[in-house]
PDB file of C-alpha atoms in Angstrom:
ATOM      1  CA  UNK A   1     -27.580  34.606 -65.024  1.00 55.00           C
ATOM      2  CA  UNK A   2     -26.168  32.581 -62.134  1.00 56.00           C
ATOM      3  CA  UNK A   3     -23.114  30.386 -61.788  1.00 57.00           C
ATOM      4  CA  UNK A   4     -22.103  27.830 -59.195  1.00 54.00           C
ATOM      5  CA  UNK A   5     -22.315  24.084 -58.830  1.00 47.00           C
ATOM      6  CA  UNK A   6     -21.121  21.072 -56.978  1.00 42.00           C
ATOM      7  CA  UNK A   7     -17.577  22.309 -57.050  1.00 40.00           C
ATOM      8  CA  UNK A   8     -18.640  25.465 -55.228  1.00 48.00           C
ATOM      9  CA  UNK A   9     -19.915  23.544 -52.181  1.00 56.00           C
ATOM     10  CA  UNK A  10     -17.765  22.762 -49.139  1.00 51.00           C
ATOM     11  CA  UNK A  11     -18.836  21.099 -45.889  1.00 52.00           C
ATOM     12  CA  UNK A  12     -17.693  22.607 -42.583  1.00 55.00           C
ATOM     13  CA  UNK A  13     -17.337  21.046 -39.180  1.00 50.00           C
ATOM     14  CA  UNK A  14     -20.177  23.153 -37.848  1.00 56.00           C
ATOM     15  CA  UNK A  15     -22.622  21.055 -39.843  1.00 58.00           C
ATOM     16  CA  UNK A  16     -23.241  23.740 -42.455  1.00 75.00           C
ATOM     17  CA  UNK A  17     -22.233  23.648 -46.096  1.00 85.00           C
ATOM     18  CA  UNK A  18     -20.936  26.756 -47.803  1.00 89.00           C
ATOM     19  CA  UNK A  19     -21.932  27.382 -51.399  1.00 92.00           C
ATOM     20  CA  UNK A  20     -20.625  30.273 -53.474  1.00 93.00           C
ATOM     21  CA  UNK A  21     -22.971  31.751 -56.075  1.00 93.00           C
ATOM     22  CA  UNK A  22     -21.989  34.164 -58.847  1.00 92.00           C
ATOM     23  CA  UNK A  23     -24.604  36.408 -60.455  1.00 92.00           C
ATOM     24  CA  UNK A  24     -24.705  38.757 -63.442  1.00 89.00           C
ATOM     25  CA  UNK A  25     -27.468  40.760 -65.119  1.00 86.00           C
ATOM     26  CA  UNK A  26     -27.266  42.167 -68.624  1.00 82.00           C
ATOM     27  CA  UNK A  27     -30.133  44.572 -67.833  1.00 80.00           C
ATOM     28  CA  UNK A  28     -30.398  46.453 -64.547  1.00 83.00           C
ATOM     29  CA  UNK A  29     -28.881  45.032 -61.399  1.00 90.00           C
ATOM     30  CA  UNK A  30     -29.242  41.992 -59.195  1.00 93.00           C
ATOM     31  CA  UNK A  31     -30.870  42.950 -55.906  1.00 94.00           C
ATOM     32  CA  UNK A  32     -30.916  39.679 -53.985  1.00 94.00           C
ATOM     33  CA  UNK A  33     -30.270  35.943 -54.279  1.00 95.00           C
ATOM     34  CA  UNK A  34     -32.498  33.594 -52.295  1.00 93.00           C
ATOM     35  CA  UNK A  35     -31.564  30.046 -51.287  1.00 92.00           C
ATOM     36  CA  UNK A  36     -33.993  27.146 -50.871  1.00 88.00           C
ATOM     37  CA  UNK A  37     -33.539  23.613 -49.520  1.00 84.00           C
ATOM     38  CA  UNK A  38     -36.149  21.116 -50.705  1.00 77.00           C
ATOM     39  CA  UNK A  39     -38.224  24.092 -51.851  1.00 76.00           C
ATOM     40  CA  UNK A  40     -38.192  25.857 -48.488  1.00 76.00           C
ATOM     41  CA  UNK A  41     -36.562  29.328 -48.192  1.00 79.00           C
ATOM     42  CA  UNK A  42     -33.531  29.261 -45.882  1.00 83.00           C
ATOM     43  CA  UNK A  43     -31.498  32.406 -46.600  1.00 90.00           C
ATOM     44  CA  UNK A  44     -31.163  35.513 -48.763  1.00 92.00           C
ATOM     45  CA  UNK A  45     -28.115  37.591 -49.692  1.00 94.00           C
ATOM     46  CA  UNK A  46     -28.143  41.145 -51.046  1.00 94.00           C
ATOM     47  CA  UNK A  47     -26.087  41.814 -54.208  1.00 94.00           C
ATOM     48  CA  UNK A  48     -27.193  45.331 -55.263  1.00 94.00           C
ATOM     49  CA  UNK A  49     -24.969  45.359 -58.358  1.00 94.00           C
ATOM     50  CA  UNK A  50     -25.052  44.270 -61.982  1.00 91.00           C
ATOM     51  CA  UNK A  51     -22.881  41.319 -61.038  1.00 90.00           C
ATOM     52  CA  UNK A  52     -21.484  39.858 -57.876  1.00 93.00           C
ATOM     53  CA  UNK A  53     -20.579  36.868 -55.781  1.00 93.00           C
ATOM     54  CA  UNK A  54     -21.909  35.705 -52.430  1.00 94.00           C
ATOM     55  CA  UNK A  55     -21.520  32.681 -50.171  1.00 94.00           C
ATOM     56  CA  UNK A  56     -24.322  30.889 -48.354  1.00 93.00           C
ATOM     57  CA  UNK A  57     -23.847  28.776 -45.190  1.00 90.00           C
ATOM     58  CA  UNK A  58     -26.583  26.167 -45.536  1.00 87.00           C
ATOM     59  CA  UNK A  59     -27.951  23.951 -42.734  1.00 79.00           C
ATOM     60  CA  UNK A  60     -28.120  20.639 -44.599  1.00 77.00           C
ATOM     61  CA  UNK A  61     -29.504  17.392 -43.220  1.00 73.00           C
ATOM     62  CA  UNK A  62     -28.066  13.914 -43.560  1.00 69.00           C
ATOM     63  CA  UNK A  63     -28.618  12.460 -47.014  1.00 74.00           C
ATOM     64  CA  UNK A  64     -29.192  14.129 -50.364  1.00 80.00           C
ATOM     65  CA  UNK A  65     -30.205  17.784 -50.236  1.00 83.00           C
ATOM     66  CA  UNK A  66     -31.701  19.596 -53.236  1.00 86.00           C
ATOM     67  CA  UNK A  67     -30.508  23.198 -52.982  1.00 92.00           C
ATOM     68  CA  UNK A  68     -31.865  25.914 -55.292  1.00 93.00           C
ATOM     69  CA  UNK A  69     -30.954  29.555 -55.871  1.00 95.00           C
ATOM     70  CA  UNK A  70     -33.029  32.288 -57.517  1.00 94.00           C
ATOM     71  CA  UNK A  71     -31.809  35.818 -58.234  1.00 94.00           C
ATOM     72  CA  UNK A  72     -34.158  38.813 -58.300  1.00 92.00           C
ATOM     73  CA  UNK A  73     -33.386  42.059 -60.117  1.00 90.00           C
ATOM     74  CA  UNK A  74     -34.320  45.629 -59.224  1.00 85.00           C
ATOM     75  CA  UNK A  75     -37.656  45.270 -61.030  1.00 84.00           C
ATOM     76  CA  UNK A  76     -38.616  42.179 -59.049  1.00 83.00           C
ATOM     77  CA  UNK A  77     -38.103  39.813 -61.971  1.00 88.00           C
ATOM     78  CA  UNK A  78     -36.745  36.371 -61.090  1.00 90.00           C
ATOM     79  CA  UNK A  79     -34.010  34.407 -62.807  1.00 91.00           C
ATOM     80  CA  UNK A  80     -34.249  30.790 -63.801  1.00 91.00           C
ATOM     81  CA  UNK A  81     -33.764  28.497 -60.843  1.00 91.00           C
ATOM     82  CA  UNK A  82     -30.290  26.999 -60.409  1.00 92.00           C
ATOM     83  CA  UNK A  83     -30.347  23.705 -58.492  1.00 92.00           C
ATOM     84  CA  UNK A  84     -27.611  21.440 -57.172  1.00 91.00           C
ATOM     85  CA  UNK A  85     -27.663  18.198 -55.198  1.00 89.00           C
ATOM     86  CA  UNK A  86     -25.409  17.970 -52.144  1.00 86.00           C
ATOM     87  CA  UNK A  87     -24.881  14.637 -50.412  1.00 82.00           C
ATOM     88  CA  UNK A  88     -24.367  15.319 -46.713  1.00 75.00           C
ATOM     89  CA  UNK A  89     -24.347  11.656 -45.662  1.00 68.00           C
ATOM     90  CA  UNK A  90     -20.624  11.661 -44.928  1.00 62.00           C
ATOM     91  CA  UNK A  91     -20.377  15.134 -43.421  1.00 59.00           C
ATOM     92  CA  UNK A  92     -19.004  15.418 -39.845  1.00 55.00           C
ATOM     93  CA  UNK A  93     -22.409  16.511 -38.587  1.00 53.00           C
ATOM     94  CA  UNK A  94     -24.294  13.535 -40.033  1.00 51.00           C
ATOM     95  CA  UNK A  95     -22.269  11.114 -37.913  1.00 47.00           C
ATOM     96  CA  UNK A  96     -23.374  12.952 -34.774  1.00 50.00           C
ATOM     97  CA  UNK A  97     -27.025  13.038 -35.763  1.00 53.00           C
ATOM     98  CA  UNK A  98     -27.597   9.291 -35.990  1.00 65.00           C
ATOM     99  CA  UNK A  99     -30.701   8.007 -37.673  1.00 79.00           C
ATOM    100  CA  UNK A 100     -33.531  10.480 -38.255  1.00 86.00           C
ATOM    101  CA  UNK A 101     -37.145  10.032 -37.192  1.00 92.00           C
ATOM    102  CA  UNK A 102     -40.182   9.991 -39.439  1.00 94.00           C
ATOM    103  CA  UNK A 103     -43.360  11.867 -38.580  1.00 96.00           C
ATOM    104  CA  UNK A 104     -46.540  10.681 -40.272  1.00 97.00           C
ATOM    105  CA  UNK A 105     -49.919  12.416 -40.329  1.00 97.00           C
ATOM    106  CA  UNK A 106     -52.302  10.325 -42.414  1.00 97.00           C
ATOM    107  CA  UNK A 107     -55.822  11.696 -42.783  1.00 97.00           C
ATOM    108  CA  UNK A 108     -58.367   9.621 -44.663  1.00 97.00           C
ATOM    109  CA  UNK A 109     -62.041  10.624 -44.808  1.00 96.00           C
ATOM    110  CA  UNK A 110     -64.287   8.044 -46.441  1.00 96.00           C
ATOM    111  CA  UNK A 111     -67.612   8.991 -44.847  1.00 95.00           C
ATOM    112  CA  UNK A 112     -69.405  12.163 -45.963  1.00 94.00           C
ATOM    113  CA  UNK A 113     -72.918  11.799 -44.588  1.00 92.00           C
ATOM    114  CA  UNK A 114     -73.928  15.466 -44.634  1.00 91.00           C
ATOM    115  CA  UNK A 115     -72.690  16.826 -47.962  1.00 91.00           C
ATOM    116  CA  UNK A 116     -76.199  17.159 -49.419  1.00 93.00           C
ATOM    117  CA  UNK A 117     -78.087  18.173 -46.264  1.00 91.00           C
ATOM    118  CA  UNK A 118     -78.625  21.724 -47.547  1.00 90.00           C
ATOM    119  CA  UNK A 119     -79.237  20.854 -51.210  1.00 92.00           C
ATOM    120  CA  UNK A 120     -83.047  20.944 -51.174  1.00 88.00           C
ATOM    121  CA  UNK A 121     -83.661  20.633 -54.910  1.00 90.00           C
ATOM    122  CA  UNK A 122     -83.050  16.863 -54.992  1.00 91.00           C
ATOM    123  CA  UNK A 123     -85.710  14.193 -54.706  1.00 92.00           C
ATOM    124  CA  UNK A 124     -85.104  11.592 -51.958  1.00 92.00           C
ATOM    125  CA  UNK A 125     -84.104   8.940 -54.503  1.00 95.00           C
ATOM    126  CA  UNK A 126     -81.670  11.228 -56.305  1.00 94.00           C
ATOM    127  CA  UNK A 127     -80.255  12.465 -52.993  1.00 92.00           C
ATOM    128  CA  UNK A 128     -79.576   8.927 -51.796  1.00 94.00           C
ATOM    129  CA  UNK A 129     -77.988   7.935 -55.089  1.00 95.00           C
ATOM    130  CA  UNK A 130     -75.785  11.031 -55.305  1.00 93.00           C
ATOM    131  CA  UNK A 131     -74.729  10.805 -51.662  1.00 93.00           C
ATOM    132  CA  UNK A 132     -73.721   7.172 -52.133  1.00 95.00           C
ATOM    133  CA  UNK A 133     -71.644   8.212 -55.144  1.00 94.00           C
ATOM    134  CA  UNK A 134     -69.827  10.851 -53.060  1.00 93.00           C
ATOM    135  CA  UNK A 135     -68.541   8.423 -50.424  1.00 94.00           C
ATOM    136  CA  UNK A 136     -64.848   7.537 -50.698  1.00 95.00           C
ATOM    137  CA  UNK A 137     -64.276   4.030 -49.285  1.00 93.00           C
ATOM    138  CA  UNK A 138     -60.594   3.954 -50.303  1.00 95.00           C
ATOM    139  CA  UNK A 139     -59.555   7.141 -48.462  1.00 96.00           C
ATOM    140  CA  UNK A 140     -59.465   5.687 -44.953  1.00 96.00           C
ATOM    141  CA  UNK A 141     -57.631   2.588 -46.173  1.00 96.00           C
ATOM    142  CA  UNK A 142     -55.056   4.786 -47.913  1.00 96.00           C
ATOM    143  CA  UNK A 143     -54.394   6.604 -44.638  1.00 97.00           C
ATOM    144  CA  UNK A 144     -54.003   3.351 -42.738  1.00 96.00           C
ATOM    145  CA  UNK A 145     -51.694   1.979 -45.424  1.00 97.00           C
ATOM    146  CA  UNK A 146     -49.402   5.028 -45.394  1.00 97.00           C
ATOM    147  CA  UNK A 147     -49.242   4.972 -41.585  1.00 97.00           C
ATOM    148  CA  UNK A 148     -48.384   1.271 -41.515  1.00 97.00           C
ATOM    149  CA  UNK A 149     -45.819   1.497 -44.325  1.00 96.00           C
ATOM    150  CA  UNK A 150     -43.768   4.219 -42.663  1.00 95.00           C
ATOM    151  CA  UNK A 151     -44.106   2.652 -39.222  1.00 95.00           C
ATOM    152  CA  UNK A 152     -42.439  -0.447 -40.671  1.00 94.00           C
ATOM    153  CA  UNK A 153     -39.419   1.638 -41.724  1.00 93.00           C
ATOM    154  CA  UNK A 154     -38.539   2.609 -38.146  1.00 93.00           C
ATOM    155  CA  UNK A 155     -37.162   0.810 -35.128  1.00 88.00           C
ATOM    156  CA  UNK A 156     -34.443  -1.843 -35.476  1.00 78.00           C
ATOM    157  CA  UNK A 157     -30.830  -1.171 -36.391  1.00 74.00           C
ATOM    158  CA  UNK A 158     -31.362  -2.211 -40.002  1.00 76.00           C
ATOM    159  CA  UNK A 159     -34.147   0.304 -40.602  1.00 85.00           C
ATOM    160  CA  UNK A 160     -33.688   3.790 -41.961  1.00 84.00           C
ATOM    161  CA  UNK A 161     -35.600   5.703 -39.263  1.00 90.00           C
ATOM    162  CA  UNK A 162     -34.888   5.482 -35.549  1.00 91.00           C
ATOM    163  CA  UNK A 163     -38.472   6.279 -34.528  1.00 93.00           C
ATOM    164  CA  UNK A 164     -41.850   6.745 -36.175  1.00 95.00           C
ATOM    165  CA  UNK A 165     -44.259   9.329 -34.780  1.00 96.00           C
ATOM    166  CA  UNK A 166     -47.515   8.290 -36.436  1.00 97.00           C
ATOM    167  CA  UNK A 167     -50.963   9.859 -36.270  1.00 97.00           C
ATOM    168  CA  UNK A 168     -53.634   8.170 -38.405  1.00 96.00           C
ATOM    169  CA  UNK A 169     -56.916  10.086 -38.516  1.00 96.00           C
ATOM    170  CA  UNK A 170     -59.560   8.050 -40.320  1.00 96.00           C
ATOM    171  CA  UNK A 171     -63.277   8.592 -40.717  1.00 94.00           C
ATOM    172  CA  UNK A 172     -65.213   5.593 -41.984  1.00 91.00           C
ATOM    173  CA  UNK A 173     -67.858   3.185 -40.690  1.00 89.00           C
ATOM    174  CA  UNK A 174     -65.379   1.693 -38.184  1.00 90.00           C
ATOM    175  CA  UNK A 175     -64.474   5.054 -36.619  1.00 88.00           C
ATOM    176  CA  UNK A 176     -65.754   5.758 -33.107  1.00 86.00           C
ATOM    177  CA  UNK A 177     -65.928   9.511 -33.753  1.00 87.00           C
ATOM    178  CA  UNK A 178     -65.667  11.746 -36.818  1.00 89.00           C
ATOM    179  CA  UNK A 179     -62.378  13.461 -37.608  1.00 93.00           C
ATOM    180  CA  UNK A 180     -62.629  17.227 -37.211  1.00 91.00           C
ATOM    181  CA  UNK A 181     -60.487  20.016 -38.587  1.00 91.00           C
ATOM    182  CA  UNK A 182     -59.240  20.687 -35.053  1.00 91.00           C
ATOM    183  CA  UNK A 183     -57.991  17.084 -34.886  1.00 94.00           C
ATOM    184  CA  UNK A 184     -55.966  17.676 -38.046  1.00 95.00           C
ATOM    185  CA  UNK A 185     -54.639  21.039 -36.843  1.00 93.00           C
ATOM    186  CA  UNK A 186     -53.523  19.480 -33.552  1.00 94.00           C
ATOM    187  CA  UNK A 187     -51.701  16.713 -35.407  1.00 96.00           C
ATOM    188  CA  UNK A 188     -49.987  19.215 -37.710  1.00 95.00           C
ATOM    189  CA  UNK A 189     -48.866  21.291 -34.712  1.00 94.00           C
ATOM    190  CA  UNK A 190     -46.826  18.303 -33.512  1.00 94.00           C
ATOM    191  CA  UNK A 191     -44.466  18.805 -36.457  1.00 93.00           C
ATOM    192  CA  UNK A 192     -42.923  21.732 -34.591  1.00 92.00           C
ATOM    193  CA  UNK A 193     -41.138  19.068 -32.516  1.00 93.00           C
ATOM    194  CA  UNK A 194     -39.254  17.689 -35.527  1.00 91.00           C
ATOM    195  CA  UNK A 195     -35.475  17.778 -35.643  1.00 87.00           C
ATOM    196  CA  UNK A 196     -33.879  19.284 -38.776  1.00 81.00           C
ATOM    197  CA  UNK A 197     -32.788  15.834 -39.980  1.00 82.00           C
ATOM    198  CA  UNK A 198     -36.288  14.324 -39.614  1.00 89.00           C
ATOM    199  CA  UNK A 199     -38.813  13.726 -42.379  1.00 91.00           C
ATOM    200  CA  UNK A 200     -42.573  14.310 -42.222  1.00 94.00           C
ATOM    201  CA  UNK A 201     -45.169  12.621 -44.428  1.00 96.00           C
ATOM    202  CA  UNK A 202     -48.554  14.353 -44.540  1.00 96.00           C
ATOM    203  CA  UNK A 203     -51.411  12.645 -46.388  1.00 97.00           C
ATOM    204  CA  UNK A 204     -54.836  14.207 -46.907  1.00 97.00           C
ATOM    205  CA  UNK A 205     -57.210  11.794 -48.655  1.00 96.00           C
ATOM    206  CA  UNK A 206     -60.826  12.814 -49.096  1.00 95.00           C
ATOM    207  CA  UNK A 207     -62.917  15.481 -50.793  1.00 93.00           C
ATOM    208  CA  UNK A 208     -61.583  18.887 -51.795  1.00 90.00           C
ATOM    209  CA  UNK A 209     -63.856  21.807 -52.613  1.00 84.00           C
ATOM    210  CA  UNK A 210     -63.630  25.529 -53.180  1.00 75.00           C
ATOM    211  CA  UNK A 211     -65.921  27.385 -50.765  1.00 68.00           C
ATOM    212  CA  UNK A 212     -66.556  29.826 -53.614  1.00 68.00           C
ATOM    213  CA  UNK A 213     -65.025  30.822 -56.941  1.00 70.00           C
ATOM    214  CA  UNK A 214     -62.612  33.291 -55.327  1.00 73.00           C
ATOM    215  CA  UNK A 215     -61.355  30.970 -52.571  1.00 74.00           C
ATOM    216  CA  UNK A 216     -58.489  28.532 -52.421  1.00 78.00           C
ATOM    217  CA  UNK A 217     -59.241  24.835 -52.435  1.00 81.00           C
ATOM    218  CA  UNK A 218     -60.105  23.391 -49.024  1.00 87.00           C
ATOM    219  CA  UNK A 219     -59.925  19.849 -47.673  1.00 93.00           C
ATOM    220  CA  UNK A 220     -63.332  18.763 -46.403  1.00 92.00           C
ATOM    221  CA  UNK A 221     -63.839  16.706 -43.264  1.00 93.00           C
ATOM    222  CA  UNK A 222     -66.783  14.396 -42.691  1.00 92.00           C
ATOM    223  CA  UNK A 223     -69.164  17.046 -41.368  1.00 90.00           C
ATOM    224  CA  UNK A 224     -68.833  19.306 -44.421  1.00 90.00           C
ATOM    225  CA  UNK A 225     -71.970  20.450 -46.248  1.00 88.00           C
ATOM    226  CA  UNK A 226     -72.442  21.855 -49.713  1.00 88.00           C
ATOM    227  CA  UNK A 227     -74.326  25.095 -50.280  1.00 86.00           C
ATOM    228  CA  UNK A 228     -77.995  24.837 -51.302  1.00 89.00           C
ATOM    229  CA  UNK A 229     -77.025  25.290 -54.965  1.00 85.00           C
ATOM    230  CA  UNK A 230     -74.380  22.544 -54.648  1.00 81.00           C
ATOM    231  CA  UNK A 231     -71.719  24.838 -56.119  1.00 78.00           C
ATOM    232  CA  UNK A 232     -69.405  25.066 -53.120  1.00 76.00           C
ATOM    233  CA  UNK A 233     -68.979  24.431 -49.422  1.00 79.00           C
ATOM    234  CA  UNK A 234     -71.381  25.911 -46.906  1.00 79.00           C
ATOM    235  CA  UNK A 235     -69.179  27.964 -44.584  1.00 71.00           C
ATOM    236  CA  UNK A 236     -71.479  30.692 -43.335  1.00 67.00           C
ATOM    237  CA  UNK A 237     -70.523  30.415 -39.686  1.00 65.00           C
ATOM    238  CA  UNK A 238     -67.293  30.207 -37.705  1.00 65.00           C
ATOM    239  CA  UNK A 239     -68.231  26.849 -36.221  1.00 70.00           C
ATOM    240  CA  UNK A 240     -68.496  25.077 -39.578  1.00 69.00           C
ATOM    241  CA  UNK A 241     -65.212  26.584 -40.764  1.00 69.00           C
ATOM    242  CA  UNK A 242     -63.402  25.463 -37.610  1.00 73.00           C
ATOM    243  CA  UNK A 243     -64.950  21.988 -37.553  1.00 82.00           C
ATOM    244  CA  UNK A 244     -65.305  20.906 -41.166  1.00 89.00           C
ATOM    245  CA  UNK A 245     -62.542  22.416 -43.318  1.00 88.00           C
ATOM    246  CA  UNK A 246     -58.749  22.587 -43.565  1.00 91.00           C
ATOM    247  CA  UNK A 247     -57.763  25.377 -45.948  1.00 86.00           C
ATOM    248  CA  UNK A 248     -54.503  25.317 -47.855  1.00 84.00           C
ATOM    249  CA  UNK A 249     -53.505  28.404 -45.874  1.00 83.00           C
ATOM    250  CA  UNK A 250     -53.971  26.383 -42.641  1.00 84.00           C
ATOM    251  CA  UNK A 251     -51.796  23.631 -44.066  1.00 89.00           C
ATOM    252  CA  UNK A 252     -49.103  26.007 -45.299  1.00 88.00           C
ATOM    253  CA  UNK A 253     -48.960  27.856 -41.992  1.00 87.00           C
ATOM    254  CA  UNK A 254     -48.554  24.630 -40.010  1.00 87.00           C
ATOM    255  CA  UNK A 255     -45.921  23.180 -42.339  1.00 88.00           C
ATOM    256  CA  UNK A 256     -43.867  26.381 -42.265  1.00 86.00           C
ATOM    257  CA  UNK A 257     -43.110  25.627 -38.602  1.00 86.00           C
ATOM    258  CA  UNK A 258     -41.779  22.136 -39.333  1.00 88.00           C
ATOM    259  CA  UNK A 259     -37.993  22.074 -39.042  1.00 79.00           C
ATOM    260  CA  UNK A 260     -37.224  19.044 -41.228  1.00 82.00           C
ATOM    261  CA  UNK A 261     -38.203  17.814 -44.657  1.00 84.00           C
ATOM    262  CA  UNK A 262     -41.912  17.610 -45.398  1.00 90.00           C
ATOM    263  CA  UNK A 263     -43.583  15.531 -48.092  1.00 92.00           C
ATOM    264  CA  UNK A 264     -47.260  16.363 -48.687  1.00 93.00           C
ATOM    265  CA  UNK A 265     -49.532  13.853 -50.445  1.00 94.00           C
ATOM    266  CA  UNK A 266     -52.846  15.390 -51.503  1.00 92.00           C
ATOM    267  CA  UNK A 267     -55.570  13.076 -52.778  1.00 92.00           C
ATOM    268  CA  UNK A 268     -58.541  15.419 -52.660  1.00 88.00           C
ATOM    269  CA  UNK A 269     -61.252  15.174 -55.304  1.00 82.00           C
ATOM    270  CA  UNK A 270     -64.370  17.255 -55.815  1.00 74.00           C
TER     271      UNK A 270
END
């Protein structure tokens, strides 16, 4: 059981907000309370007692912050999540920050010319028909649309964002070169330059496949190929993995280095 709320939050001049959390366990003891902002872990406090109270100093950003707390007992069991909203728009630090920037990485892969290259059981007519069905003409347009929409929100004094850092990676019939997984990784690495008050929008529109039944879903780039049985991605060599696939672990690792808020839009179909 956890207690706290809006009344337990107080903004300081150092730009952090202090929130006091009270915990109690009817069975065993509370080992630790973890704090999250917008779903990202930011701090943890040891309790090591059946009940207790602790205060978190949270690095909020300008605007509304969704702050959550979860307590864990000595068996590793987690409590229900307790969430509060804290508006930091009028805090002393938000006046110093000015308008935030928006970072946009919009990946749209419409052209999948090689998906069936290794599927040898298909007749030429069936192969052509199935390959045509697997193209995604809307994906590249979605990426362009997201990039343009957020670009329009930045710039002049009346707009929410001061600057827009936009990278649109599209692969369709108008593209001069295919988008590779390294292109996407390089774009994601740029998010390390974000300020804490900035927002990132990451869109991946295209095909998603599981390399095999035991693997996590992966986002497929235009050079991806299915296995000969058609049941998963062909990833039997390091080159194809580096060039043709972004795994969710790749995405998670890159986003963990981003310092601001991150919104991920996944439109990946099999």
